[in-house]
Amino acid sequence: MTEIIVVTSGKGGVGKTTTSASVACGLARRGKRVAVIDFDIGLRNLDLIMGCERRVVYDFVNVIQGDCTLKQALIKDKRLETLFVLAASQTRDKDALSMEGVRKVFDELIADGFEYIICDSPAGIEKGAHLAMYYADRAIVVVNPEVSSVRDSDRILGLLSSKTQRAEKGEEKVKEHLLLTRYSPRRVATGEMMSVGDVKEILGLDVIGVIPESPDVLSASNAGTPVILNEQSDVSRAYEDAVGRLLGDTLPLRFLEEPKKGFLARMFGG
Amino acid sequence: MGLLAFFRRSQPTANVAKERLRIIVAQERTARGGPDYLPTLRRELMEVIRKYINVDPEAVQINLEKEDGHEVLEFSVALPEKGKA
Ligand SMILES: Nc1ncnc2c1ncn2[C@@H]1O[C@H](COP(=O)(O)OP(=O)(O)OP(=O)(O)O)[C@@H](O)[C@H]1O
Ligand SMILES: [Mg+2]
C-alpha cells in the first residue's frame, strides 16, 4: 500500500518544505520506504533543505520527458536507507509537469514498493499546487497563526474537496490535517497570536502537529539537515509527534506553553 | 501615541484576528459551495439597497444554509445607527 501525502498551504513561505523534509525523514526513520518530491518547478529548494543539492543530476521533469529513468533521478539519502528525494526542475516552463506525467511517476513508485510519497507543493492555487494535490490520499495543510495564512489555507481546503482525483471520482475524500507552525506560546499567552484552538475552530480541521517558532529551523537549513534530525530541538520533537499521529498514534500536543526558564537563563537571556 | 503605548511593544490582537477570520472564512465558504451567481447577486442587491440606505458593504451578509434537504438563502443587512446614515 502506498499513501500519497501532499504538503500544501496556499500562502508562500509558511513552512511546507521544512515540513515535507522533516515528515519524510520521520517516516523513513521508522523504516518506511519514502519518496519526497519537490513540485515547486522553477524554484527547487527541497534539495537544499535535504542537503543533497550537489547530487541532483536529473529531476522530476527529466523523468516525465523520458530523459532518464526514475531510478536515475531518485537521490538516495545518505542518512536514512529508505529515503529518496526527487528534485524539482529549474526550468521556467511551468507546463513541463503534466497530470499524466505525474501519474506515470507515481505508478512507478508504487510498483517499486514505496510506502509513502510526500509531495512538497508550491505556494499559490495555480497549476503546480493543483498537480501536487491531485492524486493525494491525505493532505497536511501547513498554517501559520496569522490571518492571511489561515484564509489561504481555507481556500486550499476548498480545492482539496473539489479539484482532486478523489473529489472528481466521488471517492472517499482526501484526509485533511492541520499542521500549525511558527507557533509562539509566549505571544499566544499575551494575546498577540491566535492559539491552536482558535485556528482549529476557524478551519474545523484535526490538528496533526503544532511546531514552535525556533532558530533551530534556520540552523538546520543552513546545514542541509532536516530539523527533525536535530534531537536537541523541540521542533524535532514536535515533528516526531506529528509523524506519530500521521501513523495513527494518539499523542497529546506538546510545546503549547512557554518553556520555563531556569534562573541563569533568565538572568542572561539564554 | 502615548509613551506607555510605545513601550508596550505589541497589542493583544489575536481575538480581533480570530473574529475577522471567522466571518471571512464563513463568507468565502458560502461563495465556494454555492451557485456562481452569488457574488453578482450580492453586488446587485447592494446597489439596490444603497439607493435607499447608506450601508457599508460589510453590513451586507449573504448566507447559504442547507436545512434538511433544502437550501435557504439568508440575506441580512445591518442598518446604520440613526443619525449616522
Ligand atoms: N518552526 C519554524 N521556526 C522558525 N522559522 C521557520 C519555522 N518553519 C519554517 N521557518 C522558516 O520559514 C521560511 C519558509 O520555510 P519553507 O521554505 O519551509 O516554507 P515554504 O512554505 O516551503 O515556502 P515556499 O512557499 O516558498 O515554498 C524559512 O526561512 C524557514 O527557515
Ligand atoms: Mg517550499
Short mmCIF file of C-alpha atoms and ligand atoms in Angstrom, two decimals:
data_model
loop_
_atom_site.label_atom_id
_atom_site.label_comp_id
_atom_site.label_asym_id
_atom_site.label_seq_id
_atom_site.Cartn_x
_atom_site.Cartn_y
_atom_site.Cartn_z
CA MET A 1 0.00 0.00 0.00
CA THR A 2 1.26 3.42 -0.94
CA GLU A 3 -0.05 6.57 0.63
CA ILE A 4 0.30 9.84 -1.23
CA ILE A 5 0.55 12.85 1.06
CA VAL A 6 0.56 16.44 -0.16
CA VAL A 7 2.07 19.18 1.99
CA THR A 8 0.28 22.34 0.97
CA SER A 9 -0.73 25.79 2.22
CA GLY A 10 -1.83 28.31 -0.36
CA LYS A 11 0.30 31.06 1.13
CA GLY A 12 4.02 31.01 0.44
CA GLY A 13 6.83 30.75 2.93
CA VAL A 14 4.83 29.20 5.76
CA GLY A 15 6.94 26.05 6.18
CA LYS A 16 5.85 23.47 3.57
CA THR A 17 9.34 22.46 2.51
CA THR A 18 10.59 22.37 6.10
CA THR A 19 7.63 20.14 6.94
CA SER A 20 7.95 17.90 3.87
CA ALA A 21 11.61 17.24 4.65
CA SER A 22 11.01 16.51 8.32
CA VAL A 23 7.94 14.35 7.81
CA ALA A 24 9.74 12.35 5.10
CA CYS A 25 12.72 11.81 7.42
CA GLY A 26 10.46 10.93 10.34
CA LEU A 27 8.68 8.25 8.31
CA ALA A 28 11.95 6.88 6.93
CA ARG A 29 13.36 6.74 10.43
CA ARG A 30 10.55 4.40 11.30
CA GLY A 31 11.69 2.16 8.48
CA LYS A 32 9.13 3.27 5.90
CA ARG A 33 10.15 3.49 2.26
CA VAL A 34 9.62 7.14 1.39
CA ALA A 35 9.96 9.30 -1.71
CA VAL A 36 9.76 13.04 -1.18
CA ILE A 37 9.09 15.06 -4.33
CA ASP A 38 9.61 18.76 -4.97
CA PHE A 39 6.70 20.10 -7.04
CA ASP A 40 7.98 23.66 -6.99
CA ILE A 41 9.01 23.81 -10.66
CA GLY A 42 11.45 26.63 -11.29
CA LEU A 43 12.11 27.17 -7.59
CA ARG A 44 13.83 23.99 -6.48
CA ASN A 45 14.52 24.13 -2.73
CA LEU A 46 13.79 20.78 -1.15
CA ASP A 47 17.22 19.53 -2.26
CA LEU A 48 18.88 22.26 -0.18
CA ILE A 49 16.80 21.53 2.90
CA MET A 50 17.56 17.82 2.49
CA GLY A 51 21.24 18.60 1.93
CA CYS A 52 21.51 16.80 -1.41
CA GLU A 53 21.73 19.79 -3.78
CA ARG A 54 25.06 18.76 -5.22
CA ARG A 55 23.82 15.31 -6.07
CA VAL A 56 20.99 16.44 -8.32
CA VAL A 57 21.71 15.20 -11.84
CA TYR A 58 18.23 14.55 -13.15
CA ASP A 59 14.96 16.00 -11.95
CA PHE A 60 11.21 15.36 -11.96
CA VAL A 61 10.69 16.89 -15.40
CA ASN A 62 13.56 14.87 -16.87
CA VAL A 63 11.80 11.70 -15.74
CA ILE A 64 8.49 12.78 -17.20
CA GLN A 65 10.06 13.76 -20.50
CA GLY A 66 11.93 10.48 -20.70
CA ASP A 67 15.45 11.97 -20.48
CA CYS A 68 16.29 9.44 -17.79
CA THR A 69 14.76 6.67 -15.75
CA LEU A 70 13.09 7.29 -12.41
CA LYS A 71 15.85 5.28 -10.74
CA GLN A 72 18.47 7.62 -12.14
CA ALA A 73 16.64 10.67 -10.83
CA LEU A 74 15.86 9.44 -7.32
CA ILE A 75 18.52 10.65 -4.91
CA LYS A 76 19.15 8.23 -2.08
CA ASP A 77 19.50 9.95 1.28
CA LYS A 78 22.90 9.50 2.92
CA ARG A 79 21.49 9.28 6.42
CA LEU A 80 18.39 7.17 6.02
CA GLU A 81 18.42 3.97 3.99
CA THR A 82 14.80 4.06 2.88
CA LEU A 83 14.53 7.74 1.94
CA PHE A 84 14.70 9.12 -1.60
CA VAL A 85 14.42 12.66 -2.97
CA LEU A 86 13.14 13.70 -6.39
CA ALA A 87 14.25 17.25 -7.17
CA ALA A 88 12.17 19.86 -8.98
CA SER A 89 13.29 21.08 -12.34
CA GLN A 90 14.74 24.56 -12.65
CA THR A 91 13.03 25.09 -15.98
CA ARG A 92 10.97 28.22 -16.40
CA ASP A 93 8.36 26.27 -18.33
CA LYS A 94 5.60 25.73 -15.79
CA ASP A 95 3.82 23.39 -18.18
CA ALA A 96 6.64 20.90 -18.05
CA LEU A 97 4.67 18.92 -15.47
CA SER A 98 1.53 17.22 -16.63
CA MET A 99 -1.17 15.21 -14.95
CA GLU A 100 -0.26 12.09 -16.95
CA GLY A 101 3.43 12.60 -16.27
CA VAL A 102 2.86 12.81 -12.54
CA ARG A 103 0.62 9.73 -12.65
CA LYS A 104 3.31 7.80 -14.51
CA VAL A 105 5.95 8.64 -11.89
CA PHE A 106 3.60 7.77 -9.02
CA ASP A 107 2.68 4.44 -10.62
CA GLU A 108 6.33 3.57 -10.93
CA LEU A 109 6.99 4.49 -7.30
CA ILE A 110 4.01 2.41 -6.23
CA ALA A 111 5.19 -0.56 -8.29
CA ASP A 112 8.60 -0.16 -6.72
CA GLY A 113 7.13 -0.64 -3.25
CA PHE A 114 7.33 2.89 -1.87
CA GLU A 115 5.04 3.20 1.13
CA TYR A 116 4.83 6.97 1.22
CA ILE A 117 5.04 9.63 -1.46
CA ILE A 118 5.37 13.10 0.06
CA CYS A 119 4.55 15.95 -2.32
CA ASP A 120 6.04 19.32 -1.41
CA SER A 121 3.59 21.72 -3.04
CA PRO A 122 4.49 25.13 -4.42
CA ALA A 123 2.69 28.14 -2.97
CA GLY A 124 -0.41 29.51 -4.65
CA ILE A 125 -3.50 27.89 -6.02
CA GLU A 126 -2.35 27.56 -9.61
CA LYS A 127 -1.35 24.56 -11.67
CA GLY A 128 1.66 23.48 -9.61
CA ALA A 129 -0.32 23.36 -6.39
CA HIS A 130 -3.15 21.60 -8.19
CA LEU A 131 -0.84 18.91 -9.60
CA ALA A 132 0.79 18.36 -6.20
CA MET A 133 -2.57 17.69 -4.55
CA TYR A 134 -4.42 15.95 -7.39
CA TYR A 135 -3.63 12.32 -6.53
CA ALA A 136 -3.32 12.79 -2.77
CA ASP A 137 -4.84 10.45 -0.22
CA ARG A 138 -4.02 12.85 2.56
CA ALA A 139 -3.14 16.48 2.91
CA ILE A 140 -1.05 18.20 5.52
CA VAL A 141 -2.19 21.81 5.43
CA VAL A 142 0.61 23.96 6.80
CA VAL A 143 -0.60 27.11 8.50
CA ASN A 144 0.97 29.98 10.43
CA PRO A 145 -1.15 31.57 13.17
CA GLU A 146 -1.69 34.65 11.10
CA VAL A 147 -4.75 35.91 9.19
CA SER A 148 -3.56 35.62 5.59
CA SER A 149 -2.19 32.14 6.09
CA VAL A 150 -5.40 30.88 7.69
CA ARG A 151 -7.57 32.35 4.98
CA ASP A 152 -5.40 30.92 2.19
CA SER A 153 -5.41 27.52 3.79
CA ASP A 154 -9.18 27.55 3.76
CA ARG A 155 -9.09 28.14 0.02
CA ILE A 156 -6.77 25.15 -0.28
CA LEU A 157 -9.31 23.10 1.67
CA GLY A 158 -11.88 24.13 -0.92
CA LEU A 159 -9.63 22.85 -3.72
CA LEU A 160 -8.91 19.61 -1.86
CA SER A 161 -12.60 18.89 -1.71
CA SER A 162 -13.31 19.73 -5.34
CA LYS A 163 -10.23 19.57 -7.55
CA THR A 164 -8.59 16.30 -6.53
CA GLN A 165 -8.99 12.91 -8.17
CA ARG A 166 -10.83 11.64 -5.10
CA ALA A 167 -13.29 14.51 -5.32
CA GLU A 168 -13.78 14.18 -9.06
CA LYS A 169 -14.38 10.46 -8.88
CA GLY A 170 -16.61 10.79 -5.86
CA GLU A 171 -14.34 8.56 -3.80
CA GLU A 172 -13.70 8.86 -0.07
CA LYS A 173 -12.46 12.38 0.48
CA VAL A 174 -8.83 13.37 0.97
CA LYS A 175 -7.94 13.20 4.68
CA GLU A 176 -7.04 16.72 5.77
CA HIS A 177 -4.78 17.57 8.68
CA LEU A 178 -3.78 20.91 10.14
CA LEU A 179 -0.13 21.50 10.93
CA LEU A 180 0.30 24.78 12.72
CA THR A 181 3.85 26.03 12.59
CA ARG A 182 5.95 29.01 13.71
CA TYR A 183 3.89 28.90 16.88
CA SER A 184 5.00 31.20 19.64
CA PRO A 185 3.49 30.16 23.00
CA ARG A 186 4.71 33.37 24.58
CA ARG A 187 2.84 35.53 22.09
CA VAL A 188 -0.23 33.34 22.37
CA ALA A 189 -0.13 33.80 26.14
CA THR A 190 -0.06 37.58 25.78
CA GLY A 191 -2.92 37.52 23.26
CA GLU A 192 -0.80 38.74 20.37
CA MET A 193 -1.09 35.50 18.41
CA MET A 194 -4.02 33.21 17.68
CA SER A 195 -3.91 29.95 19.58
CA VAL A 196 -4.07 26.46 18.13
CA GLY A 197 -7.64 26.29 19.45
CA ASP A 198 -8.56 29.47 17.57
CA VAL A 199 -7.19 28.23 14.25
CA LYS A 200 -8.66 24.79 14.72
CA GLU A 201 -12.06 26.31 15.39
CA ILE A 202 -11.97 28.52 12.30
CA LEU A 203 -10.83 25.82 9.91
CA GLY A 204 -12.56 22.86 11.54
CA LEU A 205 -9.61 20.52 10.97
CA ASP A 206 -7.95 17.93 13.10
CA VAL A 207 -4.54 19.04 14.34
CA ILE A 208 -1.66 16.79 13.40
CA GLY A 209 1.03 18.95 14.90
CA VAL A 210 1.99 22.27 16.42
CA ILE A 211 5.56 23.26 15.64
CA PRO A 212 7.13 26.01 17.71
CA GLU A 213 8.89 29.01 16.20
CA SER A 214 12.58 28.34 16.62
CA PRO A 215 16.00 29.45 15.38
CA ASP A 216 16.81 25.73 15.05
CA VAL A 217 14.95 25.71 11.73
CA LEU A 218 17.38 28.20 10.22
CA SER A 219 20.42 26.34 11.53
CA ALA A 220 19.01 23.14 10.10
CA SER A 221 18.52 24.65 6.67
CA ASN A 222 21.97 26.22 6.82
CA ALA A 223 23.41 22.78 7.44
CA GLY A 224 21.20 20.89 5.00
CA THR A 225 19.99 18.61 7.77
CA PRO A 226 16.22 18.38 8.14
CA VAL A 227 15.36 19.86 11.52
CA ILE A 228 13.70 16.66 12.74
CA LEU A 229 17.18 15.11 12.88
CA ASN A 230 18.34 17.66 15.48
CA GLU A 231 17.27 15.74 18.53
CA GLN A 232 18.14 18.58 20.89
CA SER A 233 15.40 20.70 19.40
CA ASP A 234 11.77 20.99 20.46
CA VAL A 235 10.99 21.42 16.76
CA SER A 236 12.31 17.92 16.18
CA ARG A 237 10.17 16.50 18.97
CA ALA A 238 7.12 18.33 17.67
CA TYR A 239 7.67 16.93 14.15
CA GLU A 240 8.26 13.44 15.58
CA ASP A 241 4.89 13.68 17.32
CA ALA A 242 3.25 14.80 14.09
CA VAL A 243 4.70 11.79 12.26
CA GLY A 244 3.46 9.55 15.06
CA ARG A 245 -0.05 10.96 14.69
CA LEU A 246 0.14 10.50 10.93
CA LEU A 247 0.76 6.81 11.64
CA GLY A 248 -2.20 6.68 13.97
CA ASP A 249 -0.69 7.31 17.41
CA THR A 250 -2.73 9.32 19.87
CA LEU A 251 -0.35 11.83 21.40
CA PRO A 252 -1.09 14.94 23.43
CA LEU A 253 0.09 18.21 21.88
CA ARG A 254 3.34 19.49 23.36
CA PHE A 255 5.17 22.83 23.35
CA LEU A 256 1.98 24.86 23.65
CA GLU A 257 3.38 26.64 26.65
CA GLU A 258 6.42 28.79 27.02
CA PRO A 259 9.33 26.75 28.35
CA LYS A 260 10.08 27.67 31.94
CA LYS A 261 13.49 29.22 32.02
CA GLY A 262 15.95 28.47 34.76
CA PHE A 263 17.40 31.24 36.90
CA LEU A 264 20.61 31.57 34.88
CA ALA A 265 18.80 31.55 31.56
CA ARG A 266 16.53 34.29 32.83
CA MET A 267 19.47 36.34 34.03
CA PHE A 268 21.42 36.01 30.81
CA GLY A 269 18.53 35.70 28.37
CA GLY A 270 19.65 32.24 27.19
CA MET B 1 0.94 57.58 20.69
CA GLY B 2 1.47 57.76 24.41
CA LEU B 3 4.79 56.86 25.91
CA LEU B 4 3.27 53.88 27.64
CA ALA B 5 1.75 52.51 24.45
CA PHE B 6 5.06 52.98 22.76
CA PHE B 7 6.86 50.86 25.29
CA ARG B 8 4.18 48.22 25.38
CA ARG B 9 5.65 46.53 22.34
CA SER B 10 2.61 44.83 20.91
CA GLN B 11 -1.11 44.74 21.45
CA PRO B 12 -3.23 41.70 22.16
CA THR B 13 -4.86 41.47 18.74
CA ALA B 14 -5.31 37.71 18.42
CA ASN B 15 -9.03 37.89 19.20
CA VAL B 16 -9.52 40.52 16.52
CA ALA B 17 -7.78 38.26 14.02
CA LYS B 18 -9.94 35.34 15.02
CA GLU B 19 -13.19 37.26 14.70
CA ARG B 20 -12.27 38.66 11.29
CA LEU B 21 -11.30 35.23 10.05
CA ARG B 22 -14.45 33.63 11.38
CA ILE B 23 -16.54 35.96 9.23
CA ILE B 24 -14.48 36.00 6.06
CA VAL B 25 -13.95 32.23 6.05
CA ALA B 26 -17.69 31.62 6.51
CA GLN B 27 -18.44 34.05 3.71
CA GLU B 28 -15.91 32.51 1.33
CA ARG B 29 -17.13 29.01 2.11
CA THR B 30 -20.66 30.06 1.21
CA ALA B 31 -19.48 31.55 -2.06
CA ARG B 32 -17.45 28.43 -2.84
CA GLY B 33 -20.15 25.88 -2.17
CA GLY B 34 -22.94 27.95 -3.62
CA PRO B 35 -24.00 28.86 -7.12
CA ASP B 36 -21.73 31.02 -9.27
CA TYR B 37 -24.18 33.90 -9.28
CA LEU B 38 -23.78 34.59 -5.54
CA PRO B 39 -21.08 37.28 -5.84
CA THR B 40 -23.02 39.07 -8.58
CA LEU B 41 -26.24 38.74 -6.64
CA ARG B 42 -24.54 40.26 -3.63
CA ARG B 43 -23.20 43.18 -5.66
CA GLU B 44 -26.51 43.90 -7.34
CA LEU B 45 -28.50 43.66 -4.12
CA MET B 46 -26.04 46.02 -2.54
CA GLU B 47 -26.56 48.56 -5.30
CA VAL B 48 -30.32 48.43 -4.84
CA ILE B 49 -30.09 48.80 -1.09
CA ARG B 50 -27.72 51.70 -1.39
CA LYS B 51 -30.27 53.63 -3.41
CA TYR B 52 -32.27 53.85 -0.20
CA ILE B 53 -29.90 53.35 2.69
CA ASN B 54 -26.29 54.28 3.01
CA VAL B 55 -24.83 50.99 4.25
CA ASP B 56 -21.30 49.73 4.29
CA PRO B 57 -20.56 46.62 2.18
CA GLU B 58 -19.55 44.98 5.42
CA ALA B 59 -23.11 45.30 6.71
CA VAL B 60 -24.48 43.10 3.95
CA GLN B 61 -24.23 39.37 4.59
CA ILE B 62 -25.33 36.52 2.38
CA ASN B 63 -25.53 33.03 3.75
CA LEU B 64 -26.45 29.82 2.03
CA GLU B 65 -27.53 27.19 4.51
CA LYS B 66 -28.56 23.62 3.99
CA GLU B 67 -31.56 22.70 6.12
CA ASP B 68 -32.85 19.16 5.93
CA GLY B 69 -32.92 18.69 2.20
CA HIS B 70 -33.48 22.23 1.03
CA GLU B 71 -31.26 25.27 0.82
CA VAL B 72 -32.00 28.60 2.41
CA LEU B 73 -30.51 31.77 1.07
CA GLU B 74 -30.23 34.07 4.02
CA PHE B 75 -29.68 37.72 3.49
CA SER B 76 -29.11 40.27 6.19
CA VAL B 77 -28.42 43.98 6.26
CA ALA B 78 -27.25 45.67 9.43
CA LEU B 79 -28.79 49.12 9.31
CA PRO B 80 -26.68 52.08 10.34
CA GLU B 81 -27.44 53.74 13.66
CA LYS B 82 -29.90 56.63 13.47
CA GLY B 83 -28.32 59.91 12.59
CA LYS B 84 -25.26 58.33 11.04
CA ALA B 85 -26.77 57.37 7.69
N1 LIG C 1 9.15 26.49 13.06
C1 LIG C 1 9.85 27.47 12.46
N2 LIG C 1 10.53 28.37 13.19
C2 LIG C 1 11.22 29.36 12.58
N3 LIG C 1 11.33 29.51 11.27
C3 LIG C 1 10.68 28.65 10.48
C4 LIG C 1 9.90 27.57 11.01
N4 LIG C 1 9.38 26.87 9.98
C5 LIG C 1 9.81 27.47 8.86
N5 LIG C 1 10.59 28.53 9.12
C6 LIG C 1 11.25 29.42 8.15
O1 LIG C 1 10.28 29.93 7.27
C7 LIG C 1 10.83 30.09 5.98
C8 LIG C 1 9.98 29.39 4.96
O2 LIG C 1 10.03 27.98 5.18
P1 LIG C 1 9.81 26.95 4.00
O3 LIG C 1 10.77 27.17 2.90
O4 LIG C 1 9.73 25.60 4.60
O5 LIG C 1 8.37 27.42 3.53
P2 LIG C 1 7.57 27.03 2.22
O6 LIG C 1 6.14 27.03 2.61
O7 LIG C 1 8.10 25.78 1.63
O8 LIG C 1 7.89 28.24 1.26
P3 LIG C 1 7.51 28.36 -0.32
O9 LIG C 1 6.06 28.70 -0.36
O10 LIG C 1 8.37 29.46 -0.82
O11 LIG C 1 7.81 27.03 -0.94
C9 LIG C 1 12.24 29.55 6.03
O12 LIG C 1 13.12 30.65 6.18
C10 LIG C 1 12.26 28.71 7.28
O13 LIG C 1 13.53 28.65 7.86
MG MG C 2 8.76 25.35 -0.38
#
